[in-house]
Coordinates of N, CA, C and O in Angstrom, one line a residue:
V123 N 102.5 -16.5 -19.0 CA 102.2 -15.8 -17.8 C 101.1 -16.7 -17.1 O 100.1 -17.1 -17.7
R124 N 101.3 -16.8 -15.8 CA 100.3 -17.6 -14.9 C 99.9 -16.7 -13.8 O 100.5 -16.7 -12.7
P125 N 98.8 -15.9 -14.0 CA 98.4 -14.9 -12.9 C 97.9 -15.7 -11.6 O 97.4 -16.8 -11.7
T126 N 98.1 -15.1 -10.5 CA 97.6 -15.7 -9.2 C 96.2 -15.3 -8.9 O 95.8 -15.5 -7.8
F127 N 95.5 -14.7 -9.8 CA 94.1 -14.2 -9.6 C 93.3 -14.4 -10.8 O 93.8 -14.5 -11.9
D128 N 92.0 -14.4 -10.6 CA 91.0 -14.4 -11.7 C 90.2 -13.1 -11.6 O 89.7 -12.8 -10.5
L129 N 89.9 -12.5 -12.7 CA 89.2 -11.2 -12.7 C 87.9 -11.5 -13.6 O 88.1 -11.9 -14.7
A130 N 86.8 -11.2 -13.0 CA 85.5 -11.4 -13.8 C 84.7 -10.1 -13.8 O 84.6 -9.5 -12.7
I131 N 84.3 -9.6 -14.9 CA 83.5 -8.4 -15.1 C 82.3 -8.8 -15.9 O 82.4 -9.3 -17.0
W132 N 81.1 -8.5 -15.4 CA 79.9 -8.9 -16.1 C 78.7 -7.9 -15.9 O 78.7 -7.1 -14.9
K133 N 77.8 -7.9 -16.9 CA 76.6 -7.1 -16.8 C 75.5 -8.0 -17.4 O 75.6 -8.5 -18.5
Y134 N 74.4 -8.1 -16.7 CA 73.3 -8.8 -17.2 C 72.0 -8.0 -17.2 O 71.6 -7.5 -16.1
G135 N 71.4 -7.8 -18.3 CA 70.1 -7.1 -18.4 C 70.3 -5.6 -17.9 O 71.2 -4.9 -18.2
S136 N 69.4 -5.3 -17.0 CA 69.4 -3.9 -16.5 C 70.2 -3.8 -15.2 O 70.2 -2.8 -14.5
N137 N 70.8 -4.9 -14.7 CA 71.6 -4.9 -13.5 C 72.9 -4.1 -13.7 O 73.3 -3.8 -14.8
N138 N 73.5 -3.6 -12.6 CA 74.7 -2.9 -12.7 C 75.9 -3.8 -13.1 O 75.8 -5.0 -13.0
V139 N 76.9 -3.2 -13.5 CA 78.2 -3.9 -13.8 C 78.7 -4.5 -12.5 O 78.8 -3.7 -11.5
D140 N 79.1 -5.7 -12.5 CA 79.6 -6.3 -11.3 C 81.1 -6.8 -11.6 O 81.4 -7.2 -12.7
V141 N 81.9 -6.7 -10.6 CA 83.3 -7.1 -10.7 C 83.6 -8.1 -9.6 O 83.2 -7.9 -8.4
E142 N 84.3 -9.1 -9.9 CA 84.8 -10.1 -8.8 C 86.2 -10.5 -9.1 O 86.6 -10.7 -10.2
I143 N 87.0 -10.5 -8.0 CA 88.4 -11.0 -8.1 C 88.5 -12.1 -7.2 O 88.2 -12.1 -6.0
R144 N 89.1 -13.2 -7.7 CA 89.4 -14.4 -6.8 C 90.9 -14.6 -6.9 O 91.6 -14.5 -7.9
G145 N 91.4 -15.0 -5.7 CA 92.9 -15.2 -5.6 C 93.5 -13.9 -5.0 O 92.8 -13.0 -4.7
G146 N 94.8 -13.9 -4.9 CA 95.5 -12.8 -4.3 C 96.3 -12.0 -5.3 O 96.8 -12.6 -6.3
L147 N 96.3 -10.7 -5.2 CA 97.1 -9.9 -6.0 C 98.3 -9.5 -5.1 O 98.1 -8.9 -4.0
E148 N 99.5 -9.8 -5.6 CA 100.7 -9.5 -4.8 C 101.8 -9.0 -5.6 O 102.0 -9.4 -6.8
Y149 N 102.5 -8.0 -5.1 CA 103.7 -7.4 -5.8 C 104.8 -7.1 -4.8 O 104.5 -6.6 -3.7
W150 N 106.0 -7.5 -5.2 CA 107.2 -7.2 -4.3 C 108.1 -6.2 -4.9 O 108.3 -6.1 -6.1
F151 N 108.6 -5.3 -4.0 CA 109.5 -4.3 -4.4 C 110.9 -4.6 -3.9 O 111.0 -4.7 -2.6
P152 N 111.9 -4.8 -4.7 CA 113.2 -5.1 -4.1 C 113.8 -3.9 -3.5 O 113.8 -2.8 -4.1
I153 N 114.3 -4.0 -2.3 CA 114.9 -2.9 -1.5 C 116.4 -3.1 -1.4 O 117.1 -2.2 -1.8
N154 N 116.8 -4.2 -0.8 CA 118.2 -4.5 -0.6 C 119.0 -3.3 -0.1 O 120.1 -2.9 -0.6
K155 N 118.5 -2.8 1.0 CA 119.2 -1.7 1.7 C 119.4 -2.1 3.2 O 118.6 -2.8 3.8
Q156 N 120.5 -1.6 3.7 CA 120.8 -1.8 5.1 C 120.7 -0.5 5.9 O 121.2 0.5 5.5
F157 N 120.1 -0.6 7.1 CA 119.9 0.5 8.0 C 120.5 0.1 9.3 O 119.8 -0.4 10.1
G158 N 121.8 0.4 9.5 CA 122.5 -0.1 10.7 C 122.5 -1.6 10.7 O 122.9 -2.2 9.8
P159 N 122.0 -2.2 11.8 CA 122.0 -3.7 11.9 C 120.9 -4.4 11.1 O 120.8 -5.6 11.0
I160 N 119.9 -3.6 10.6 CA 118.8 -4.1 9.9 C 118.9 -4.0 8.4 O 119.2 -2.9 7.9
K161 N 118.6 -5.1 7.7 CA 118.7 -5.2 6.3 C 117.3 -5.5 5.8 O 116.7 -6.6 6.2
I162 N 116.7 -4.8 4.9 CA 115.4 -5.0 4.2 C 115.7 -5.6 2.8 O 116.3 -4.9 2.0
S163 N 115.3 -6.8 2.6 CA 115.5 -7.4 1.3 C 114.5 -7.0 0.3 O 114.8 -6.5 -0.8
Q164 N 113.2 -7.1 0.7 CA 112.1 -6.7 -0.2 C 110.9 -6.4 0.7 O 110.7 -6.8 1.8
I165 N 110.0 -5.6 0.1 CA 108.7 -5.2 0.7 C 107.6 -5.6 -0.3 O 107.7 -5.3 -1.5
G166 N 106.6 -6.2 0.2 CA 105.5 -6.7 -0.7 C 104.2 -6.0 -0.3 O 104.0 -5.6 0.9
V167 N 103.3 -6.0 -1.2 CA 101.9 -5.5 -1.0 C 101.0 -6.6 -1.6 O 101.2 -7.0 -2.7
R168 N 100.0 -6.9 -0.8 CA 99.0 -8.0 -1.2 C 97.6 -7.5 -1.0 O 97.3 -7.0 0.1
Y169 N 96.8 -7.7 -2.0 CA 95.4 -7.5 -1.9 C 94.7 -8.8 -1.7 O 94.9 -9.7 -2.5
E170 N 93.9 -8.9 -0.7 CA 93.2 -10.2 -0.4 C 91.7 -9.9 -0.5 O 91.1 -9.2 0.3
P171 N 91.0 -10.4 -1.6 CA 89.6 -10.2 -1.7 C 88.8 -10.9 -0.7 O 89.3 -11.8 0.1
I172 N 87.5 -10.7 -0.7 CA 86.6 -11.4 0.3 C 86.6 -12.9 0.0 O 86.6 -13.3 -1.1
D173 N 86.7 -13.7 1.1 CA 86.6 -15.1 1.0 C 85.6 -15.6 2.0 O 84.9 -14.9 2.7
D174 N 85.5 -17.0 2.2 CA 84.5 -17.6 3.0 C 84.8 -17.2 4.5 O 83.8 -17.1 5.3
D175 N 86.0 -17.1 4.9 CA 86.3 -16.9 6.3 C 86.3 -15.4 6.7 O 86.3 -15.1 7.9
D176 N 86.4 -14.5 5.8 CA 86.6 -13.1 6.1 C 85.6 -12.3 5.2 O 85.6 -12.5 4.0
D177 N 84.9 -11.4 5.7 CA 84.0 -10.6 4.9 C 84.5 -9.2 4.5 O 83.8 -8.3 4.2
E178 N 85.8 -9.1 4.6 CA 86.5 -7.8 4.3 C 87.5 -7.9 3.2 O 88.2 -8.9 3.1
H179 N 87.6 -6.9 2.3 CA 88.7 -6.8 1.4 C 89.9 -6.4 2.3 O 89.7 -5.5 3.2
R180 N 91.1 -7.0 2.2 CA 92.2 -6.7 3.1 C 93.4 -6.3 2.2 O 93.6 -6.8 1.1
L181 N 94.2 -5.4 2.8 CA 95.5 -5.0 2.2 C 96.6 -5.5 3.2 O 96.5 -5.2 4.4
S182 N 97.6 -6.2 2.7 CA 98.7 -6.6 3.6 C 100.0 -6.0 3.1 O 100.2 -5.9 1.9
I183 N 100.8 -5.6 4.1 CA 102.1 -5.2 3.8 C 103.1 -6.2 4.4 O 103.0 -6.7 5.5
L184 N 104.0 -6.7 3.5 CA 104.9 -7.8 3.9 C 106.4 -7.4 3.8 O 106.7 -6.5 2.9
I185 N 107.2 -7.9 4.6 CA 108.6 -7.6 4.7 C 109.4 -8.9 4.8 O 109.1 -9.8 5.5
D186 N 110.5 -8.9 4.0 CA 111.5 -9.9 4.1 C 112.8 -9.2 4.5 O 113.2 -8.2 3.8
G187 N 113.4 -9.6 5.6 CA 114.6 -8.9 6.1 C 115.3 -9.6 7.1 O 115.0 -10.8 7.5
E188 N 116.3 -9.0 7.7 CA 117.2 -9.6 8.7 C 117.8 -8.5 9.6 O 117.9 -7.3 9.2
A189 N 118.3 -8.9 10.7 CA 119.0 -8.1 11.7 C 120.1 -8.9 12.2 O 120.0 -10.1 12.6
E190 N 121.3 -8.2 12.4 CA 122.5 -8.9 12.9 C 123.2 -8.0 13.9 O 123.5 -6.9 13.6
I191 N 123.4 -8.6 15.1 CA 124.0 -7.9 16.2 C 124.9 -8.9 17.0 O 124.4 -9.9 17.5
A192 N 126.2 -8.6 17.1 CA 127.1 -9.3 17.9 C 127.0 -10.8 17.8 O 127.0 -11.6 18.7
G193 N 127.0 -11.3 16.5 CA 127.0 -12.8 16.3 C 125.6 -13.4 16.2 O 125.5 -14.5 15.7
F194 N 124.6 -12.6 16.6 CA 123.2 -13.1 16.5 C 122.6 -12.6 15.1 O 122.8 -11.4 14.8
L195 N 122.0 -13.5 14.4 CA 121.4 -13.1 13.1 C 119.9 -13.6 13.2 O 119.7 -14.8 13.5
A196 N 119.0 -12.8 12.9 CA 117.5 -13.1 12.9 C 117.0 -12.7 11.5 O 117.3 -11.6 11.0
Q197 N 116.3 -13.6 10.9 CA 115.7 -13.4 9.5 C 114.2 -13.6 9.6 O 113.8 -14.6 10.3
V198 N 113.5 -12.9 8.8 CA 112.0 -13.1 8.7 C 111.6 -13.2 7.2 O 112.2 -12.6 6.4
D199 N 110.6 -14.0 7.0 CA 110.1 -14.2 5.7 C 108.6 -13.9 5.7 O 107.9 -14.5 6.5
D200 N 108.1 -13.0 4.9 CA 106.7 -12.6 4.9 C 106.2 -12.2 6.2 O 105.1 -12.6 6.6
L201 N 106.9 -11.4 6.9 CA 106.4 -10.7 8.1 C 105.4 -9.7 7.7 O 105.6 -8.9 6.9
S202 N 104.1 -9.9 8.2 CA 103.0 -9.1 7.5 C 102.1 -8.5 8.6 O 101.9 -9.0 9.7
V203 N 101.5 -7.4 8.1 CA 100.3 -6.8 8.8 C 99.2 -6.7 7.7 O 99.5 -6.2 6.6
S204 N 98.0 -7.2 8.1 CA 96.9 -7.2 7.2 C 95.8 -6.3 7.8 O 95.4 -6.4 8.9
M205 N 95.3 -5.4 6.9 CA 94.3 -4.4 7.4 C 93.1 -4.5 6.5 O 93.2 -4.6 5.3
P206 N 91.9 -4.3 7.1 CA 90.7 -4.2 6.3 C 90.6 -2.9 5.6 O 90.8 -1.8 6.2
I207 N 90.5 -2.9 4.3 CA 90.5 -1.7 3.5 C 89.4 -0.7 3.8 O 89.7 0.5 3.9
L208 N 88.2 -1.2 4.0 CA 87.1 -0.3 4.3 C 87.0 0.2 5.7 O 86.2 1.0 6.0
D209 N 87.8 -0.4 6.6 CA 87.8 0.0 8.0 C 89.3 0.1 8.5 O 89.7 -0.5 9.5
L210 N 90.0 0.8 7.7 CA 91.5 0.9 7.9 C 92.0 1.3 9.3 O 92.9 0.8 9.8
F211 N 91.2 2.2 10.0 CA 91.7 2.7 11.3 C 91.1 1.9 12.4 O 91.2 2.3 13.6
N212 N 90.4 0.8 12.2 CA 90.0 -0.1 13.2 C 91.1 -1.1 13.6 O 91.2 -2.2 13.0
F213 N 92.0 -0.7 14.4 CA 93.2 -1.4 14.7 C 92.9 -2.8 15.3 O 93.8 -3.7 15.2
S214 N 91.8 -3.0 15.9 CA 91.5 -4.3 16.5 C 91.2 -5.4 15.4 O 91.3 -6.6 15.7
E215 N 91.0 -4.9 14.2 CA 90.8 -5.9 13.0 C 92.1 -6.1 12.3 O 92.0 -6.9 11.3
W216 N 93.2 -5.5 12.6 CA 94.4 -5.8 12.0 C 94.9 -7.2 12.3 O 94.7 -7.6 13.5
K217 N 95.5 -7.9 11.4 CA 96.1 -9.2 11.7 C 97.6 -9.2 11.4 O 98.0 -8.6 10.4
Y218 N 98.3 -10.0 12.2 CA 99.7 -10.0 12.1 C 100.1 -11.5 11.8 O 99.5 -12.4 12.4
D219 N 101.1 -11.7 11.0 CA 101.5 -13.1 10.6 C 103.0 -13.1 10.2 O 103.6 -12.0 9.9
M220 N 103.5 -14.3 10.1 CA 104.9 -14.5 9.6 C 105.0 -15.9 9.0 O 104.6 -16.8 9.7
A221 N 105.4 -15.9 7.8 CA 105.5 -17.2 7.1 C 106.7 -18.0 7.6 O 106.7 -19.3 7.5
G222 N 107.8 -17.4 7.9 CA 109.0 -18.1 8.4 C 110.0 -17.2 9.1 O 109.9 -16.0 8.9
C223 N 110.8 -17.9 9.9 CA 111.9 -17.1 10.6 C 113.1 -18.0 10.8 O 112.9 -19.3 10.8
A224 N 114.2 -17.4 10.9 CA 115.4 -18.2 11.2 C 116.3 -17.3 12.1 O 116.3 -16.1 12.1
I225 N 117.0 -18.0 13.0 CA 117.9 -17.3 13.9 C 119.2 -18.2 14.0 O 119.2 -19.4 13.8
S226 N 120.3 -17.5 14.2 CA 121.6 -18.1 14.4 C 122.5 -17.3 15.3 O 122.3 -16.1 15.4
Y227 N 123.4 -18.0 15.9 CA 124.4 -17.4 16.7 C 125.7 -18.1 16.3 O 125.8 -19.3 16.3
T228 N 126.8 -17.3 16.1 CA 128.1 -17.8 15.8 C 129.0 -17.2 16.8 O 129.2 -15.9 16.8
G229 N 129.6 -18.0 17.7 CA 130.5 -17.5 18.7 C 131.8 -18.3 18.6 O 132.0 -19.1 17.8
P230 N 132.7 -18.0 19.5 CA 134.1 -18.6 19.5 C 134.0 -20.1 19.8 O 134.8 -20.9 19.2
A231 N 133.1 -20.6 20.6 CA 133.0 -22.0 21.0 C 131.8 -22.7 20.5 O 131.7 -24.0 20.6
I232 N 130.8 -22.0 20.0 CA 129.6 -22.7 19.6 C 128.9 -22.0 18.4 O 129.0 -20.8 18.3
E233 N 128.2 -22.8 17.6 CA 127.4 -22.3 16.5 C 126.0 -22.9 16.7 O 125.9 -24.1 16.8
I234 N 124.9 -22.1 16.6 CA 123.6 -22.5 16.8 C 122.8 -21.9 15.6 O 122.9 -20.7 15.4
A235 N 122.0 -22.7 15.0 CA 121.1 -22.2 13.9 C 119.8 -22.9 13.9 O 119.8 -24.1 14.2
G236 N 118.7 -22.2 13.6 CA 117.4 -22.8 13.5 C 116.5 -22.0 12.7 O 116.7 -20.8 12.5
A237 N 115.5 -22.7 12.1 CA 114.6 -22.1 11.2 C 113.2 -22.7 11.3 O 113.1 -23.9 11.6
L238 N 112.1 -22.0 11.1 CA 110.8 -22.5 11.2 C 110.0 -21.9 10.1 O 110.1 -20.7 9.8
R239 N 109.2 -22.7 9.5 CA 108.3 -22.3 8.3 C 106.9 -22.7 8.6 O 106.6 -23.8 8.9
K240 N 106.0 -21.8 8.4 CA 104.6 -22.0 8.5 C 104.0 -22.3 7.1 O 104.2 -21.6 6.2
T241 N 103.3 -23.5 7.0 CA 102.8 -23.9 5.7 C 101.3 -24.2 5.8 O 100.9 -24.9 6.8
V242 N 100.5 -23.8 4.9 CA 99.1 -24.1 4.9 C 98.9 -25.3 3.9 O 99.3 -25.2 2.8
I243 N 98.4 -26.4 4.5 CA 98.2 -27.6 3.7 C 96.8 -28.0 3.6 O 96.0 -27.8 4.5
T244 N 96.4 -28.5 2.4 CA 95.0 -29.0 2.2 C 95.1 -30.5 2.1 O 95.8 -31.1 1.3
D245 N 94.3 -31.2 3.0 CA 94.3 -32.7 3.0 C 93.4 -33.2 1.9 O 92.8 -32.4 1.1
T246 N 93.2 -34.5 1.8 CA 92.4 -35.1 0.8 C 90.9 -34.8 0.9 O 90.2 -35.0 -0.1
S247 N 90.5 -34.4 2.1 CA 89.1 -34.0 2.3 C 88.8 -32.5 2.1 O 87.8 -31.9 2.5
D248 N 89.8 -31.8 1.5 CA 89.8 -30.3 1.3 C 89.7 -29.5 2.6 O 89.2 -28.4 2.6
N249 N 90.3 -30.1 3.7 CA 90.4 -29.4 5.0 C 91.8 -28.7 5.0 O 92.8 -29.4 4.7
E250 N 91.8 -27.4 5.3 CA 93.1 -26.7 5.4 C 93.5 -26.7 6.8 O 92.7 -26.6 7.7
Y251 N 94.8 -26.9 7.0 CA 95.4 -26.8 8.3 C 96.8 -26.2 8.2 O 97.4 -26.2 7.1
I252 N 97.3 -25.8 9.3 CA 98.7 -25.2 9.4 C 99.7 -26.2 9.9 O 99.4 -26.9 10.9
E253 N 100.8 -26.3 9.2 CA 101.9 -27.2 9.6 C 103.1 -26.3 9.8 O 103.4 -25.5 9.0
Y254 N 103.8 -26.6 10.9 CA 105.1 -25.9 11.1 C 106.2 -26.8 10.9 O 106.3 -27.9 11.4
Q255 N 107.2 -26.4 10.0 CA 108.3 -27.3 9.6 C 109.6 -26.5 10.0 O 109.7 -25.3 9.8
G256 N 110.5 -27.3 10.6 CA 111.7 -26.6 11.1 C 112.9 -27.4 11.1 O 112.9 -28.7 10.9
L257 N 114.0 -26.8 11.4 CA 115.3 -27.5 11.5 C 116.2 -26.7 12.5 O 116.0 -25.5 12.8
C258 N 117.2 -27.4 13.0 CA 118.0 -26.9 14.1 C 119.4 -27.5 14.0 O 119.5 -28.7 13.7
T259 N 120.5 -26.8 14.2 CA 121.8 -27.3 14.2 C 122.6 -26.7 15.4 O 122.5 -25.5 15.6
I260 N 123.3 -27.5 16.2 CA 124.1 -27.0 17.2 C 125.5 -27.7 17.0 O 125.6 -28.9 16.8
K261 N 126.6 -26.8 16.9 CA 127.9 -27.3 16.6 C 128.9 -26.7 17.6 O 128.9 -25.5 17.9
T262 N 129.7 -27.6 18.1 CA 130.9 -27.2 18.9 C 132.1 -27.8 18.3 O 132.1 -28.4 17.3
S263 N 133.3 -27.6 18.9 CA 134.5 -28.1 18.4 C 134.6 -29.7 18.4 O 135.3 -30.3 17.7
T264 N 133.8 -30.3 19.3 CA 133.9 -31.7 19.5 C 132.6 -32.5 19.0 O 132.7 -33.7 18.8
M265 N 131.5 -31.8 18.7 CA 130.3 -32.5 18.3 C 129.4 -31.6 17.5 O 129.5 -30.4 17.6
A266 N 128.5 -32.2 16.8 CA 127.5 -31.5 16.1 C 126.2 -32.3 16.1 O 126.2 -33.5 16.0
I267 N 125.1 -31.6 16.3 CA 123.8 -32.3 16.2 C 122.9 -31.5 15.4 O 122.8 -30.3 15.4
S268 N 122.1 -32.2 14.5 CA 121.2 -31.5 13.6 C 119.9 -32.3 13.7 O 119.8 -33.5 13.9
A269 N 118.8 -31.5 13.5 CA 117.5 -32.1 13.6 C 116.5 -31.4 12.6 O 116.7 -30.2 12.4
I270 N 115.6 -32.1 12.1 CA 114.5 -31.6 11.3 C 113.2 -32.1 11.9 O 113.2 -33.2 12.5
G271 N 112.1 -31.4 11.7 CA 110.8 -31.9 12.2 C 109.7 -31.1 11.7 O 109.8 -30.0 11.0
A272 N 108.5 -31.5 12.0 CA 107.3 -30.8 11.6 C 106.2 -31.1 12.7 O 106.2 -32.1 13.4
F273 N 105.2 -30.2 12.8 CA 104.1 -30.3 13.7 C 102.9 -29.7 13.1 O 102.9 -28.7 12.4
G274 N 101.8 -30.4 13.2 CA 100.5 -29.9 12.7 C 99.3 -30.5 13.4 O 99.4 -31.5 14.0
R275 N 98.2 -29.8 13.4 CA 97.0 -30.3 14.0 C 96.0 -30.4 12.8 O 95.5 -29.4 12.3
V276 N 95.7 -31.7 12.5 CA 95.0 -32.0 11.3 C 93.5 -32.2 11.6 O 93.1 -33.0 12.5
P277 N 92.6 -31.4 11.0 CA 91.2 -31.5 11.2 C 90.6 -32.8 10.6 O 91.1 -33.2 9.6
V278 N 89.6 -33.4 11.2 CA 88.9 -34.5 10.6 C 87.5 -34.1 10.4 O 87.0 -33.0 10.9
T279 N 86.7 -34.9 9.7 CA 85.4 -34.5 9.2 C 84.4 -34.2 10.3 O 83.5 -33.3 10.1
D280 N 84.5 -34.7 11.5 CA 83.5 -34.5 12.5 C 83.8 -33.3 13.4 O 83.2 -33.2 14.5
G281 N 84.7 -32.4 13.0 CA 85.0 -31.2 13.8 C 86.1 -31.5 14.8 O 86.6 -30.5 15.4
D282 N 86.6 -32.7 14.9 CA 87.7 -33.0 15.8 C 89.0 -32.9 15.1 O 89.0 -32.6 13.9
S283 N 90.1 -33.1 15.7 CA 91.4 -33.0 15.1 C 92.4 -33.9 15.8 O 92.1 -34.4 16.9
Y284 N 93.5 -34.2 15.1 CA 94.6 -35.0 15.7 C 95.9 -34.3 15.5 O 96.0 -33.5 14.5
V285 N 96.9 -34.6 16.3 CA 98.2 -33.9 16.2 C 99.1 -34.9 15.4 O 99.1 -36.1 15.6
T286 N 99.9 -34.3 14.5 CA 100.9 -35.0 13.8 C 102.2 -34.3 14.0 O 102.3 -33.1 14.0
C287 N 103.2 -35.1 14.3 CA 104.5 -34.6 14.7 C 105.6 -35.6 14.4 O 105.4 -36.8 14.5
F288 N 106.8 -35.1 13.9 CA 107.9 -36.0 13.7 C 109.2 -35.2 14.0 O 109.2 -34.0 13.7
V289 N 110.2 -35.8 14.4 CA 111.6 -35.2 14.6 C 112.6 -36.3 14.2 O 112.5 -37.4 14.6
I290 N 113.5 -35.9 13.4 CA 114.7 -36.8 13.0 C 115.9 -36.0 13.4 O 116.1 -34.8 13.0
A291 N 116.8 -36.6 14.1 CA 118.0 -36.0 14.5 C 119.3 -36.8 14.2 O 119.2 -38.1 14.1
A292 N 120.4 -36.2 14.0 CA 121.6 -36.9 13.7 C 122.7 -36.2 14.6 O 122.8 -35.0 14.7
L293 N 123.5 -37.1 15.3 CA 124.6 -36.7 16.1 C 125.9 -37.0 15.4 O 126.2 -38.2 15.1
D294 N 126.8 -36.0 15.2 CA 128.0 -36.2 14.5 C 129.2 -36.2 15.5 O 129.8 -35.2 15.7
M295 N 129.4 -37.3 16.2 CA 130.5 -37.5 17.1 C 130.6 -39.0 17.4 O 129.7 -39.7 17.3
P296 N 131.8 -39.4 17.8 CA 131.9 -40.8 18.2 C 131.2 -41.1 19.5 O 131.2 -40.3 20.4
L297 N 130.4 -42.2 19.6 CA 129.7 -42.6 20.7 C 130.5 -43.7 21.5 O 131.0 -44.6 20.8
G298 N 130.4 -43.7 22.8 CA 131.1 -44.7 23.6 C 132.6 -44.4 23.8 O 133.0 -43.3 23.6
G299 N 133.3 -45.3 24.4 CA 134.7 -45.1 24.7 C 135.6 -45.9 23.7 O 135.2 -46.2 22.6
P300 N 136.8 -46.2 24.2 CA 137.7 -46.9 23.3 C 137.2 -48.3 23.0 O 136.5 -48.9 23.8
P301 N 137.6 -48.8 21.8 CA 137.1 -50.1 21.4 C 137.7 -51.2 22.3 O 138.7 -51.1 22.9

């Protein structure tokens, strides 16, 4: 077993008992139910203890699911709402996020599919930044093009940052005319 959190409980002298949790506590409930065009795969609950950037204990509700209507399919991964536990009804402090999404359309003449994933990366200087990684495919009866790429804004030590980006694409069709 490799838990995703550390739990420490201590008492020293006449001080009160103190408890500290580091890391996240997360549990997923498999749902696998469909409600009309919407399918919920699983619902998760995550406890996020106090960290350097946030002075609140937070509770997050996460959803993995999809919706399909008339050839369009949209999927979400870790669609979440995060609430401060001690100030639950202060809606201005709620945070919304999504770790990934995918969309596709399949029609009689064209197929289009794309996906995007948000990743938190730590560089060699222990700076965290967000990188978006994605892919896309467009296919017709005469050609197909596929691409992958990533984008991120990397922080540097003096408070500045630089942009990193790449795209690689492949076209599956003959180029040019007759030989």
